Coordinates of C-alpha atoms in Angstrom, one line a residue:
M11 CA 123.5 37.4 160.4
K12 CA 123.3 41.1 160.6
S13 CA 125.1 43.3 163.1
Q14 CA 123.1 45.2 165.7
V15 CA 124.4 48.4 163.8
A16 CA 123.0 47.1 160.4
K17 CA 119.6 46.0 162.2
Q18 CA 119.5 49.5 163.7
Q19 CA 120.0 51.2 160.2
A20 CA 117.5 49.3 158.6
T21 CA 114.9 50.6 161.2
Y22 CA 115.9 53.8 160.9
E23 CA 115.9 53.9 157.1
S24 CA 112.1 52.6 157.2
G25 CA 111.4 56.3 158.2
D26 CA 109.3 55.2 161.1
T27 CA 111.7 55.7 163.7
K28 CA 112.2 58.9 165.7
A29 CA 115.8 58.6 167.4
L30 CA 117.3 60.3 170.7
L31 CA 121.0 59.0 171.3
F32 CA 122.5 59.6 174.6
L33 CA 126.0 59.0 174.0
E34 CA 128.8 58.6 177.0
Q35 CA 132.1 59.3 175.2
A36 CA 134.0 57.7 178.1
D37 CA 131.8 54.5 178.2
Q38 CA 133.9 51.5 178.3
K39 CA 130.8 48.8 177.6
I40 CA 129.3 50.3 174.5
T41 CA 131.9 52.2 172.5
F42 CA 131.3 55.9 171.5
K43 CA 131.9 54.8 167.9
H44 CA 129.1 52.5 167.9
G45 CA 126.8 55.2 169.2
Q46 CA 128.1 57.7 166.4
A47 CA 127.3 55.0 163.8
L48 CA 123.7 54.6 165.0
F49 CA 123.0 58.3 165.0
E50 CA 124.6 58.6 161.6
A51 CA 122.3 55.8 160.4
A52 CA 119.2 58.0 161.5
L53 CA 117.8 59.6 158.5
E54 CA 115.7 62.4 159.9
S55 CA 113.7 63.2 163.1
K56 CA 117.0 62.6 165.3
M57 CA 118.6 64.4 168.2
S58 CA 121.7 63.5 170.4
L59 CA 123.4 64.4 173.6
W60 CA 126.9 63.6 173.6
I61 CA 128.7 63.9 177.2
A62 CA 132.4 63.5 177.1
Q63 CA 133.1 62.6 180.7
A64 CA 130.1 60.2 181.1
G65 CA 130.9 56.6 181.5
H66 CA 128.5 53.8 181.3
D67 CA 126.5 54.2 184.5
D68 CA 126.7 57.8 185.2
F69 CA 125.2 59.6 182.1
T70 CA 122.1 61.2 184.0
W71 CA 124.4 62.4 186.6
I72 CA 126.9 64.1 184.7
A73 CA 124.8 65.5 182.3
G74 CA 122.5 67.1 184.7
E75 CA 120.1 69.5 183.3
R76 CA 121.3 69.0 179.8
H77 CA 119.5 65.5 180.1
Q78 CA 116.3 67.0 181.0
Q79 CA 116.4 69.5 178.2
S80 CA 117.3 67.0 175.6
L81 CA 114.0 64.9 176.7
L82 CA 111.8 67.8 176.6
S83 CA 113.3 68.9 173.1
F84 CA 112.9 65.2 171.6
Q85 CA 109.2 65.2 172.8
Q86 CA 108.7 68.5 170.8
L87 CA 110.5 67.1 167.8
V88 CA 108.1 63.7 167.9
E89 CA 105.0 65.7 168.3
K90 CA 106.2 68.0 165.4
Y91 CA 106.3 64.9 163.1
N92 CA 103.2 62.9 164.3

């Protein structure tokens, strides 16, 4: 059985996926290393926002305006490639 990362890599390699990853570097439930692997697997049309102080449940609160700006920037990226 393929690992979750391998499944995501296959999806990204198909070229049909736009990826926006919000990574909480202090997350104890989903490791930062896992998020990095998913980001690296995305070939193009990808963006990320990495927040060092954020844990699993407080990303939006800690990221603040950077979260909203990332969403808007990603929307522009998607529109560019569609």
